[in-house]
Amino acid sequence: HIVQRSSYKRFRVNVINKLLSINDSIHLFFAAFTQELSKITMPIVLNEPLSFLQRMSEYMEHTHLIHKACTLSDSIDRMQVVAAFAVSSVASQWDRTGKPFNPLLGETYELTREDEGYRLISEQVSHHPPISAFHAQSLKQEFEFHGSIYPKLKFWGKSVEAEPKGTMTLELLKRKEAFTWTNPLCCVHNIIMGKLWIEQYGTVEIVNHHTGDRCVLNFKPCGMFGKELHKVEGYIQDKSKRKRRVLYGKWTECMYSVAPKVYEANKKKAEKGDAKKNKPQSAGKQETEDMPGVQETVSVITGSALLWRITPRPAHSEEMYNFTGFTITLNELEPGMERLLAPTDCRLRPDIRAMENGDLDTASVEKDRLEEKQRAARKECSKDEEEWSTRWFRLGTNPHTGAQDWLYTGGYFDRNYTDCPNLY
Ligand code: CLR
């Protein structure tokens, strides 16, 4: 299933703002103040040729970490690797400033990766607010990873902040163990002018509901001089609240784990060193909104263990919306696949396909047509006083957190799609 895609006929690169006409910018600016951001139609040049369902599937890029967690007998060791997985799952967001297409209600995406031993199904389960649910299961019944995302957007003038509401649940089936967490916030800077860049910040707390172990990870905001850019730091504590491990690294690079004592000793040493040196002040006045230039990489403390390192991006990633090698394969329609897929699969969306082929005009026309079709269908539905019913997920209670959650009802891979809606 790994087809290295080189056929992206691309012209829009990094600095997409340059392509936004003044008219579009003004529209965007005022629209953002007056309406809910998710209701605004943005100009298509801001898009990337993927549906949000596919972008969400990128949580799976480093699934090998889940497989590794399954093999470890010590619960703290498992928590370490699960924490690395949680960080790795947002790593593909680095430099990704394209806006994925809003999924239509009832749209689905499936991903079978036999080489990685899992399959995933996702569905757009709500339109307003937009909610996407996904469920991944290992082919050998080793784990299940599921969750839902309601990206709550806030407009700050120069930036857009996205809060991915929804819980991630990872179940290691053989151990009857479940971990839950929520993802960090994501902020896209300079949406009106300048170079777009992405920051993720906030506290992520991973709970092992079986053993009571906890891991608290702090995704640091970049700070005034960019010293903390992309940094993640945290610790693991057991049921008795004893600190067992310190974790550190960057979500764009790698994560390490070290014993708390070693970490503290190292920190003290570093502080002493800092006090001696007369720290040079960062030059000039720097606007916080600008992407800070300081990009020192992670300094490794002796005695640390490497938990995860990012897979380097492919050579032409910059010309392909900064996609990772994994992302590039997500929209692939291989021969024979069309017969198998549900008719709602977003690989079949004509607007996304047109954009992938570099035909922005068709993409834009098709996008409008699909949205119009969706509106008409909704009107028809409300006339008959019918309620929209989701096909593969239902609203239920997450047994681990006790909170409301979207749960997979099963059966997608039986491949009976006769009652699927006609979206395209
Ligand atoms: C980041 C990873 C989170 C889930 C999530 C939710 C919302 C997404 C965000 C991710 C990435 C950035 C995103 C955002 C919604 C809108 C925003 C796609 C996937 C784009 C870049 C906004 C573009 C705005 C234009 C005006 C440029 O776990």
CSV table of C-alpha atoms and ligand atoms in Angstrom, one decimal:
chain,number,residue,atom,x,y,z
A,1,HIS,CA,0.0,0.0,0.0
A,2,ILE,CA,2.9,2.3,0.2
A,3,VAL,CA,3.0,4.0,-3.2
A,4,GLN,CA,5.5,6.8,-3.3
A,5,ARG,CA,3.6,9.5,-4.9
A,6,SER,CA,5.6,11.8,-7.2
A,7,SER,CA,2.8,12.9,-9.5
A,8,TYR,CA,1.7,15.9,-7.5
A,9,LYS,CA,1.3,18.6,-10.1
A,10,ARG,CA,2.0,21.3,-7.8
A,11,PHE,CA,2.5,25.0,-7.8
A,12,ARG,CA,1.3,26.3,-4.4
A,13,VAL,CA,4.1,26.1,-1.9
A,14,ASN,CA,4.8,27.4,1.6
A,15,VAL,CA,3.9,31.0,1.3
A,16,ILE,CA,0.4,30.6,0.1
A,17,ASN,CA,-0.7,34.0,1.4
A,18,LYS,CA,0.9,35.7,-1.5
A,19,LEU,CA,-1.7,34.0,-3.7
A,20,LEU,CA,-4.6,35.3,-1.7
A,21,SER,CA,-6.1,38.3,-3.4
A,22,ILE,CA,-6.7,41.4,-1.4
A,23,ASN,CA,-10.3,40.9,-1.8
A,24,ASP,CA,-10.1,37.4,-0.4
A,25,SER,CA,-8.1,38.6,2.6
A,26,ILE,CA,-10.6,41.3,3.4
A,27,HIS,CA,-13.5,38.9,3.1
A,28,LEU,CA,-11.7,36.4,5.3
A,29,PHE,CA,-10.9,39.0,7.9
A,30,PHE,CA,-14.4,40.4,8.3
A,31,ALA,CA,-16.1,37.0,7.9
A,32,ALA,CA,-14.0,35.7,10.7
A,33,PHE,CA,-15.2,38.3,13.1
A,34,THR,CA,-18.8,38.1,12.3
A,35,GLN,CA,-19.5,34.4,12.0
A,36,GLU,CA,-18.4,31.1,13.4
A,37,LEU,CA,-15.2,30.3,11.7
A,38,SER,CA,-16.2,26.8,10.6
A,39,LYS,CA,-19.1,28.3,8.6
A,40,ILE,CA,-16.9,30.4,6.4
A,41,THR,CA,-16.0,29.3,2.9
A,42,MET,CA,-12.3,29.9,2.5
A,43,PRO,CA,-10.7,30.4,-0.9
A,44,ILE,CA,-9.5,27.1,-2.2
A,45,VAL,CA,-5.8,28.2,-2.5
A,46,LEU,CA,-5.6,27.8,1.2
A,47,ASN,CA,-6.5,24.1,1.0
A,48,GLU,CA,-4.5,20.9,0.8
A,49,PRO,CA,-5.8,18.1,-1.3
A,50,LEU,CA,-7.0,16.0,1.7
A,51,SER,CA,-10.2,15.7,3.7
A,52,PHE,CA,-10.0,16.3,7.4
A,53,LEU,CA,-10.8,12.6,7.8
A,54,GLN,CA,-7.5,11.8,6.1
A,55,ARG,CA,-5.6,14.4,8.1
A,56,MET,CA,-6.9,12.8,11.2
A,57,SER,CA,-5.6,9.4,10.0
A,58,GLU,CA,-2.1,10.8,10.3
A,59,TYR,CA,-2.3,10.0,14.0
A,60,MET,CA,-1.4,6.5,12.8
A,61,GLU,CA,1.9,7.3,11.1
A,62,HIS,CA,4.0,5.9,14.0
A,63,THR,CA,1.8,2.8,14.8
A,64,HIS,CA,5.0,0.8,15.3
A,65,LEU,CA,5.1,2.4,18.8
A,66,ILE,CA,1.8,0.8,19.7
A,67,HIS,CA,3.1,-2.6,18.6
A,68,LYS,CA,6.1,-2.0,20.8
A,69,ALA,CA,4.0,-1.1,23.8
A,70,CYS,CA,2.1,-4.4,23.4
A,71,THR,CA,5.4,-6.3,23.8
A,72,LEU,CA,6.6,-4.6,27.1
A,73,SER,CA,5.9,-6.2,30.4
A,74,ASP,CA,6.5,-3.2,32.7
A,75,SER,CA,3.7,-0.8,32.9
A,76,ILE,CA,5.9,2.3,33.2
A,77,ASP,CA,7.8,1.2,30.1
A,78,ARG,CA,4.5,0.9,28.3
A,79,MET,CA,3.4,4.3,29.4
A,80,GLN,CA,6.7,5.7,28.1
A,81,VAL,CA,6.1,4.3,24.7
A,82,VAL,CA,2.4,5.3,24.6
A,83,ALA,CA,3.5,8.9,25.6
A,84,ALA,CA,5.9,8.8,22.6
A,85,PHE,CA,3.0,7.6,20.4
A,86,ALA,CA,0.8,10.5,21.6
A,87,VAL,CA,3.5,13.0,20.7
A,88,SER,CA,4.4,11.3,17.4
A,89,SER,CA,0.8,11.3,16.4
A,90,VAL,CA,0.8,15.1,16.1
A,91,ALA,CA,4.3,15.3,14.5
A,92,SER,CA,3.0,15.3,10.9
A,93,GLN,CA,1.4,18.7,11.7
A,94,TRP,CA,4.8,20.4,11.6
A,95,ASP,CA,4.8,23.1,8.9
A,96,ARG,CA,1.4,21.9,7.6
A,97,THR,CA,-0.5,25.1,7.0
A,98,GLY,CA,-2.8,23.9,4.3
A,99,LYS,CA,-6.5,23.6,5.3
A,100,PRO,CA,-8.0,20.2,4.8
A,101,PHE,CA,-11.4,20.0,3.1
A,102,ASN,CA,-14.3,20.0,5.4
A,103,PRO,CA,-15.8,16.5,5.3
A,104,LEU,CA,-19.4,16.2,4.2
A,105,LEU,CA,-21.8,14.7,6.6
A,106,GLY,CA,-21.6,10.9,6.2
A,107,GLU,CA,-18.3,11.0,4.4
A,108,THR,CA,-16.0,8.2,5.3
A,109,TYR,CA,-12.3,7.2,5.0
A,110,GLU,CA,-10.8,3.8,5.3
A,111,LEU,CA,-7.2,2.9,5.5
A,112,THR,CA,-5.9,-0.7,5.6
A,113,ARG,CA,-2.2,-1.0,6.2
A,114,GLU,CA,-1.4,-4.7,6.3
A,115,ASP,CA,2.4,-4.0,6.6
A,116,GLU,CA,1.7,-2.0,9.8
A,117,GLY,CA,-0.9,-4.5,10.9
A,118,TYR,CA,-4.0,-2.3,11.3
A,119,ARG,CA,-7.1,-0.9,9.6
A,120,LEU,CA,-8.9,2.3,10.2
A,121,ILE,CA,-12.4,3.6,9.5
A,122,SER,CA,-13.5,7.2,10.0
A,123,GLU,CA,-16.8,9.0,9.5
A,124,GLN,CA,-18.0,12.6,9.6
A,125,VAL,CA,-20.7,12.2,12.3
A,126,SER,CA,-21.8,15.8,12.7
A,127,HIS,CA,-21.9,18.8,10.5
A,128,HIS,CA,-22.5,21.7,12.9
A,129,PRO,CA,-20.4,21.4,15.0
A,130,PRO,CA,-18.0,19.5,12.7
A,131,ILE,CA,-17.2,16.2,14.4
A,132,SER,CA,-15.1,13.4,12.9
A,133,ALA,CA,-14.8,10.0,14.5
A,134,PHE,CA,-12.3,7.3,13.9
A,135,HIS,CA,-11.6,3.7,14.9
A,136,ALA,CA,-8.4,1.8,14.2
A,137,GLN,CA,-8.0,-1.9,15.1
A,138,SER,CA,-5.0,-4.1,14.8
A,139,LEU,CA,-5.4,-7.0,12.4
A,140,LYS,CA,-4.3,-9.4,15.1
A,141,GLN,CA,-6.6,-8.2,17.8
A,142,GLU,CA,-3.7,-6.6,19.8
A,143,PHE,CA,-5.0,-3.0,20.1
A,144,GLU,CA,-7.8,-0.6,19.3
A,145,PHE,CA,-7.2,3.1,18.9
A,146,HIS,CA,-10.2,5.3,18.6
A,147,GLY,CA,-11.5,8.8,19.2
A,148,SER,CA,-13.3,11.8,17.8
A,149,ILE,CA,-12.2,15.3,17.0
A,150,TYR,CA,-14.3,18.5,17.1
A,151,PRO,CA,-11.8,21.2,16.0
A,152,LYS,CA,-13.0,24.2,17.8
A,153,LEU,CA,-11.5,27.2,16.0
A,154,LYS,CA,-10.9,30.6,17.6
A,155,PHE,CA,-9.9,33.6,15.5
A,156,TRP,CA,-7.3,35.9,17.1
A,157,GLY,CA,-6.8,38.4,14.3
A,158,LYS,CA,-3.4,37.3,13.1
A,159,SER,CA,-3.8,33.7,14.0
A,160,VAL,CA,-6.3,30.8,14.3
A,161,GLU,CA,-6.2,28.6,17.3
A,162,ALA,CA,-7.7,25.1,17.0
A,163,GLU,CA,-8.7,23.2,20.0
A,164,PRO,CA,-9.1,19.5,19.0
A,165,LYS,CA,-11.9,18.6,21.4
A,166,GLY,CA,-12.4,14.9,21.9
A,167,THR,CA,-10.7,12.0,23.7
A,168,MET,CA,-8.2,9.5,22.3
A,169,THR,CA,-8.5,6.0,23.6
A,170,LEU,CA,-5.8,3.4,23.2
A,171,GLU,CA,-6.7,-0.1,24.3
A,172,LEU,CA,-4.1,-2.9,24.6
A,173,LEU,CA,-6.4,-5.8,24.3
A,174,LYS,CA,-4.3,-8.6,25.7
A,175,ARG,CA,-3.6,-6.7,28.8
A,176,LYS,CA,-7.1,-5.3,29.1
A,177,GLU,CA,-5.5,-1.9,29.5
A,178,ALA,CA,-6.8,1.4,28.3
A,179,PHE,CA,-5.0,4.7,28.0
A,180,THR,CA,-6.8,8.0,27.3
A,181,TRP,CA,-5.7,11.5,26.5
A,182,THR,CA,-6.7,14.7,24.6
A,183,ASN,CA,-4.5,16.3,22.0
A,184,PRO,CA,-2.7,19.7,22.4
A,185,LEU,CA,-4.0,22.9,21.0
A,186,CYS,CA,-2.8,23.9,17.5
A,187,CYS,CA,-2.2,27.5,16.5
A,188,VAL,CA,-1.6,28.7,12.9
A,189,HIS,CA,0.2,32.1,12.9
A,190,ASN,CA,0.2,34.9,10.3
A,191,ILE,CA,-3.0,33.8,8.5
A,192,ILE,CA,-3.5,37.3,6.9
A,193,MET,CA,0.0,38.2,6.1
A,194,GLY,CA,3.5,36.9,6.4
A,195,LYS,CA,4.8,33.4,6.7
A,196,LEU,CA,2.4,30.8,8.1
A,197,TRP,CA,3.7,28.6,10.8
A,198,ILE,CA,2.3,26.2,13.3
A,199,GLU,CA,2.6,25.8,17.0
A,200,GLN,CA,1.2,23.2,19.3
A,201,TYR,CA,0.9,23.8,23.0
A,202,GLY,CA,-1.0,22.8,26.1
A,203,THR,CA,-1.0,20.0,28.7
A,204,VAL,CA,-1.7,16.5,27.6
A,205,GLU,CA,-2.5,14.0,30.4
A,206,ILE,CA,-2.3,10.3,29.6
A,207,VAL,CA,-4.0,8.0,32.0
A,208,ASN,CA,-3.6,4.3,32.3
A,209,HIS,CA,-7.0,3.4,33.7
A,210,HIS,CA,-5.9,-0.1,34.6
A,211,THR,CA,-2.8,0.6,36.6
A,212,GLY,CA,-3.5,4.2,37.7
A,213,ASP,CA,-0.2,5.4,36.1
A,214,ARG,CA,-0.3,8.9,34.7
A,215,CYS,CA,1.8,10.8,32.3
A,216,VAL,CA,1.7,14.6,32.1
A,217,LEU,CA,3.2,16.2,29.0
A,218,ASN,CA,3.7,19.9,28.6
A,219,PHE,CA,3.7,21.1,25.0
A,220,LYS,CA,5.4,24.4,25.5
A,221,PRO,CA,4.4,27.6,23.7
A,222,CYS,CA,7.3,29.0,21.8
A,223,GLY,CA,7.8,32.0,24.2
A,224,MET,CA,9.2,35.4,23.4
A,225,PHE,CA,12.5,34.4,21.9
A,226,GLY,CA,11.6,31.0,20.5
A,227,LYS,CA,13.8,29.2,23.0
A,228,GLU,CA,11.0,26.8,23.8
A,229,LEU,CA,9.8,26.3,20.3
A,230,HIS,CA,8.3,22.8,19.7
A,231,LYS,CA,9.5,21.6,23.1
A,232,VAL,CA,7.7,18.9,25.0
A,233,GLU,CA,8.5,18.0,28.6
A,234,GLY,CA,6.8,15.9,31.2
A,235,TYR,CA,6.9,13.0,33.6
A,236,ILE,CA,5.4,9.7,34.4
A,237,GLN,CA,4.0,9.0,37.9
A,238,ASP,CA,2.7,5.7,39.3
A,239,LYS,CA,-0.5,5.1,41.3
A,240,SER,CA,1.2,6.3,44.5
A,241,LYS,CA,2.2,9.6,42.7
A,242,ARG,CA,5.8,8.7,42.7
A,243,LYS,CA,7.7,10.3,39.8
A,244,ARG,CA,9.2,7.5,37.8
A,245,ARG,CA,10.5,9.0,34.6
A,246,VAL,CA,11.1,12.4,33.0
A,247,LEU,CA,10.3,12.7,29.3
A,248,TYR,CA,11.7,15.5,27.1
A,249,GLY,CA,12.2,16.3,23.5
A,250,LYS,CA,10.4,18.1,20.6
A,251,TRP,CA,7.2,17.0,18.8
A,252,THR,CA,8.9,17.9,15.6
A,253,GLU,CA,12.0,15.7,16.3
A,254,CYS,CA,12.3,13.1,19.0
A,255,MET,CA,11.4,12.1,22.6
A,256,TYR,CA,13.8,10.9,25.3
A,257,SER,CA,13.2,9.4,28.7
A,258,VAL,CA,15.5,9.7,31.7
A,259,ALA,CA,15.4,9.0,35.5
A,260,PRO,CA,14.1,11.9,37.5
A,261,LYS,CA,17.2,12.1,39.6
A,262,VAL,CA,19.5,12.4,36.6
A,263,TYR,CA,17.3,15.0,35.1
A,264,GLU,CA,17.2,17.2,38.3
A,265,ALA,CA,21.0,16.9,38.7
A,266,ASN,CA,21.5,17.9,35.1
A,267,LYS,CA,19.1,20.9,35.4
A,268,LYS,CA,21.0,22.2,38.5
A,269,LYS,CA,24.3,21.9,36.7
A,270,ALA,CA,22.9,23.8,33.7
A,271,GLU,CA,21.5,26.6,35.9
A,272,LYS,CA,24.9,27.1,37.5
A,273,GLY,CA,26.5,27.3,34.1
A,274,ASP,CA,23.9,29.8,33.0
A,275,ALA,CA,24.4,32.0,36.0
A,276,LYS,CA,28.2,32.2,35.4
A,277,LYS,CA,27.8,33.1,31.8
A,278,ASN,CA,26.4,36.6,31.2
A,279,LYS,CA,23.5,35.5,28.9
A,280,PRO,CA,23.5,37.5,25.7
A,281,GLN,CA,20.1,39.2,25.1
A,282,SER,CA,18.4,38.2,21.9
A,283,ALA,CA,19.0,40.9,19.4
A,284,GLY,CA,16.5,43.7,18.7
A,285,LYS,CA,12.8,43.7,19.1
A,286,GLN,CA,11.2,40.7,17.8
A,287,GLU,CA,7.5,40.3,17.3
A,288,THR,CA,6.1,37.2,18.9
A,289,GLU,CA,4.0,36.5,15.9
A,290,ASP,CA,7.0,36.0,13.7
A,291,MET,CA,8.4,32.6,13.6
A,292,PRO,CA,11.4,32.7,15.9
A,293,GLY,CA,14.7,31.9,14.2
A,294,VAL,CA,16.3,30.1,17.1
A,295,GLN,CA,16.0,26.4,16.4
A,296,GLU,CA,18.5,24.7,18.7
A,297,THR,CA,17.8,21.0,18.7
A,298,VAL,CA,17.3,18.8,21.7
A,299,SER,CA,20.3,18.5,24.0
A,300,VAL,CA,20.5,15.0,25.2
A,301,ILE,CA,21.2,14.2,28.9
A,302,THR,CA,23.6,11.4,29.4
A,303,GLY,CA,21.7,8.3,30.5
A,304,SER,CA,18.6,9.0,28.5
A,305,ALA,CA,16.8,6.4,26.3
A,306,LEU,CA,15.5,7.4,22.9
A,307,LEU,CA,11.8,6.7,22.7
A,308,TRP,CA,10.9,7.9,19.2
A,309,ARG,CA,12.5,9.8,16.4
A,310,ILE,CA,10.6,11.4,13.5
A,311,THR,CA,10.8,9.9,10.0
A,312,PRO,CA,12.4,12.5,7.7
A,313,ARG,CA,10.1,14.1,5.2
A,314,PRO,CA,10.5,13.1,1.6
A,315,ALA,CA,12.7,15.2,-0.7
A,316,HIS,CA,10.0,17.1,-2.5
A,317,SER,CA,7.8,17.5,0.6
A,318,GLU,CA,7.9,21.3,0.3
A,319,GLU,CA,6.3,21.2,-3.1
A,320,MET,CA,3.6,18.8,-1.8
A,321,TYR,CA,2.1,20.8,0.9
A,322,ASN,CA,4.8,19.7,3.4
A,323,PHE,CA,3.3,16.2,3.4
A,324,THR,CA,5.1,13.4,5.1
A,325,GLY,CA,5.8,10.1,3.3
A,326,PHE,CA,2.8,8.6,5.0
A,327,THR,CA,0.5,11.5,4.2
A,328,ILE,CA,1.4,11.4,0.5
A,329,THR,CA,-0.1,7.9,0.2
A,330,LEU,CA,-3.4,8.7,1.9
A,331,ASN,CA,-5.3,9.8,-1.2
A,332,GLU,CA,-4.0,7.0,-3.4
A,333,LEU,CA,-6.7,5.2,-5.5
A,334,GLU,CA,-5.1,2.0,-6.5
A,335,PRO,CA,-6.5,-0.1,-9.3
A,336,GLY,CA,-9.3,-2.3,-8.0
A,337,MET,CA,-9.8,-0.2,-4.9
A,338,GLU,CA,-12.7,1.7,-6.4
A,339,ARG,CA,-14.8,-1.5,-6.4
A,340,LEU,CA,-14.1,-2.2,-2.8
A,341,LEU,CA,-14.5,1.3,-1.2
A,342,ALA,CA,-17.7,2.6,0.3
A,343,PRO,CA,-19.3,5.2,-2.1
A,344,THR,CA,-18.8,7.7,0.7
A,345,ASP,CA,-15.0,7.3,0.8
A,346,CYS,CA,-13.3,10.7,0.4
A,347,ARG,CA,-10.8,9.2,-2.1
A,348,LEU,CA,-13.8,9.5,-4.5
A,349,ARG,CA,-14.4,13.2,-3.8
A,350,PRO,CA,-14.1,15.0,-7.1
A,351,ASP,CA,-13.0,18.4,-5.6
A,352,ILE,CA,-10.1,16.9,-3.7
A,353,ARG,CA,-9.1,14.8,-6.7
A,354,ALA,CA,-9.1,17.8,-8.9
A,355,MET,CA,-7.0,19.7,-6.5
A,356,GLU,CA,-4.5,16.9,-6.3
A,357,ASN,CA,-4.2,17.0,-10.1
A,358,GLY,CA,-3.4,20.7,-9.9
A,359,ASP,CA,-6.8,21.8,-11.4
A,360,LEU,CA,-7.8,24.4,-8.9
A,361,ASP,CA,-10.7,25.8,-11.0
A,362,THR,CA,-12.4,22.4,-11.3
A,363,ALA,CA,-11.7,21.8,-7.6
A,364,SER,CA,-13.4,25.1,-6.7
A,365,VAL,CA,-16.5,24.4,-8.9
A,366,GLU,CA,-16.8,20.9,-7.6
A,367,LYS,CA,-16.5,22.0,-4.0
A,368,ASP,CA,-19.3,24.5,-4.4
A,369,ARG,CA,-21.4,21.8,-6.1
A,370,LEU,CA,-20.9,19.3,-3.3
A,371,GLU,CA,-21.7,21.8,-0.6
A,372,GLU,CA,-24.8,22.9,-2.4
A,373,LYS,CA,-25.9,19.2,-2.8
A,374,GLN,CA,-25.3,18.7,0.9
A,375,ARG,CA,-27.5,21.7,1.7
A,376,ALA,CA,-30.3,20.5,-0.6
A,377,ALA,CA,-30.2,17.0,1.0
A,378,ARG,CA,-30.4,18.5,4.4
A,379,LYS,CA,-33.4,20.6,3.4
A,380,GLU,CA,-35.1,17.5,2.0
A,381,CYS,CA,-34.3,15.6,5.2
A,382,SER,CA,-35.8,18.2,7.5
A,383,LYS,CA,-39.0,18.5,5.3
A,384,ASP,CA,-39.6,14.8,6.0
A,385,GLU,CA,-38.7,15.4,9.6
A,386,GLU,CA,-36.1,12.8,9.3
A,387,GLU,CA,-33.1,12.9,11.6
A,388,TRP,CA,-29.6,12.2,10.1
A,389,SER,CA,-28.4,8.9,11.4
A,390,THR,CA,-24.7,8.1,11.4
A,391,ARG,CA,-23.8,4.9,9.7
A,392,TRP,CA,-20.7,3.4,11.4
A,393,PHE,CA,-20.5,5.2,14.7
A,394,ARG,CA,-23.0,6.0,17.5
A,395,LEU,CA,-23.0,8.4,20.4
A,396,GLY,CA,-22.4,6.3,23.6
A,397,THR,CA,-20.4,6.4,26.8
A,398,ASN,CA,-16.7,5.8,26.8
A,399,PRO,CA,-16.4,3.0,29.5
A,400,HIS,CA,-13.0,4.3,30.6
A,401,THR,CA,-13.7,8.0,31.1
A,402,GLY,CA,-17.5,7.8,31.6
A,403,ALA,CA,-17.9,10.7,29.2
A,404,GLN,CA,-19.9,10.9,26.0
A,405,ASP,CA,-18.0,9.6,23.0
A,406,TRP,CA,-18.5,8.3,19.4
A,407,LEU,CA,-18.2,4.5,19.3
A,408,TYR,CA,-17.7,2.3,16.3
A,409,THR,CA,-20.7,0.0,15.7
A,410,GLY,CA,-18.7,-2.4,13.5
A,411,GLY,CA,-19.4,-4.0,10.2
A,412,TYR,CA,-17.7,-1.5,7.8
A,413,PHE,CA,-15.4,-4.2,6.5
A,414,ASP,CA,-18.3,-6.6,5.7
A,415,ARG,CA,-18.5,-4.2,2.7
A,416,ASN,CA,-22.2,-4.0,2.4
A,417,TYR,CA,-22.7,-0.4,1.4
A,418,THR,CA,-26.2,-0.5,-0.1
A,419,ASP,CA,-27.7,2.1,2.3
A,420,CYS,CA,-24.9,4.6,2.1
A,421,PRO,CA,-25.9,8.1,1.2
A,422,ASN,CA,-25.1,9.5,-2.2
A,423,LEU,CA,-22.8,12.5,-1.4
A,424,TYR,CA,-20.8,13.1,-4.6
B,1,CLR,C1,-3.9,19.5,14.4
B,1,CLR,C2,-3.7,18.2,15.2
B,1,CLR,C3,-4.9,18.1,16.1
B,1,CLR,C4,-6.2,18.0,15.4
B,1,CLR,C5,-6.4,19.2,14.5
B,1,CLR,C6,-7.5,20.0,14.6
B,1,CLR,C7,-7.8,21.1,13.8
B,1,CLR,C8,-6.8,21.3,12.6
B,1,CLR,C9,-5.4,21.1,13.1
B,1,CLR,C10,-5.2,19.6,13.6
B,1,CLR,C11,-4.3,21.4,12.1
B,1,CLR,C12,-4.5,22.8,11.5
B,1,CLR,C13,-5.9,23.1,10.9
B,1,CLR,C14,-6.9,22.8,12.1
B,1,CLR,C15,-8.2,23.2,11.5
B,1,CLR,C16,-7.8,24.5,10.7
B,1,CLR,C17,-6.3,24.5,10.6
B,1,CLR,C18,-6.1,22.1,9.7
B,1,CLR,C19,-5.2,18.6,12.5
B,1,CLR,C20,-5.9,25.1,9.3
B,1,CLR,C21,-4.4,25.1,9.0
B,1,CLR,C22,-6.4,26.5,9.2
B,1,CLR,C23,-6.1,27.3,8.0
B,1,CLR,C24,-6.5,28.7,8.1
B,1,CLR,C25,-6.3,29.5,6.9
B,1,CLR,C26,-6.9,30.8,7.0
B,1,CLR,C27,-4.8,29.5,6.5
B,1,CLR,O1,-4.7,16.9,16.9
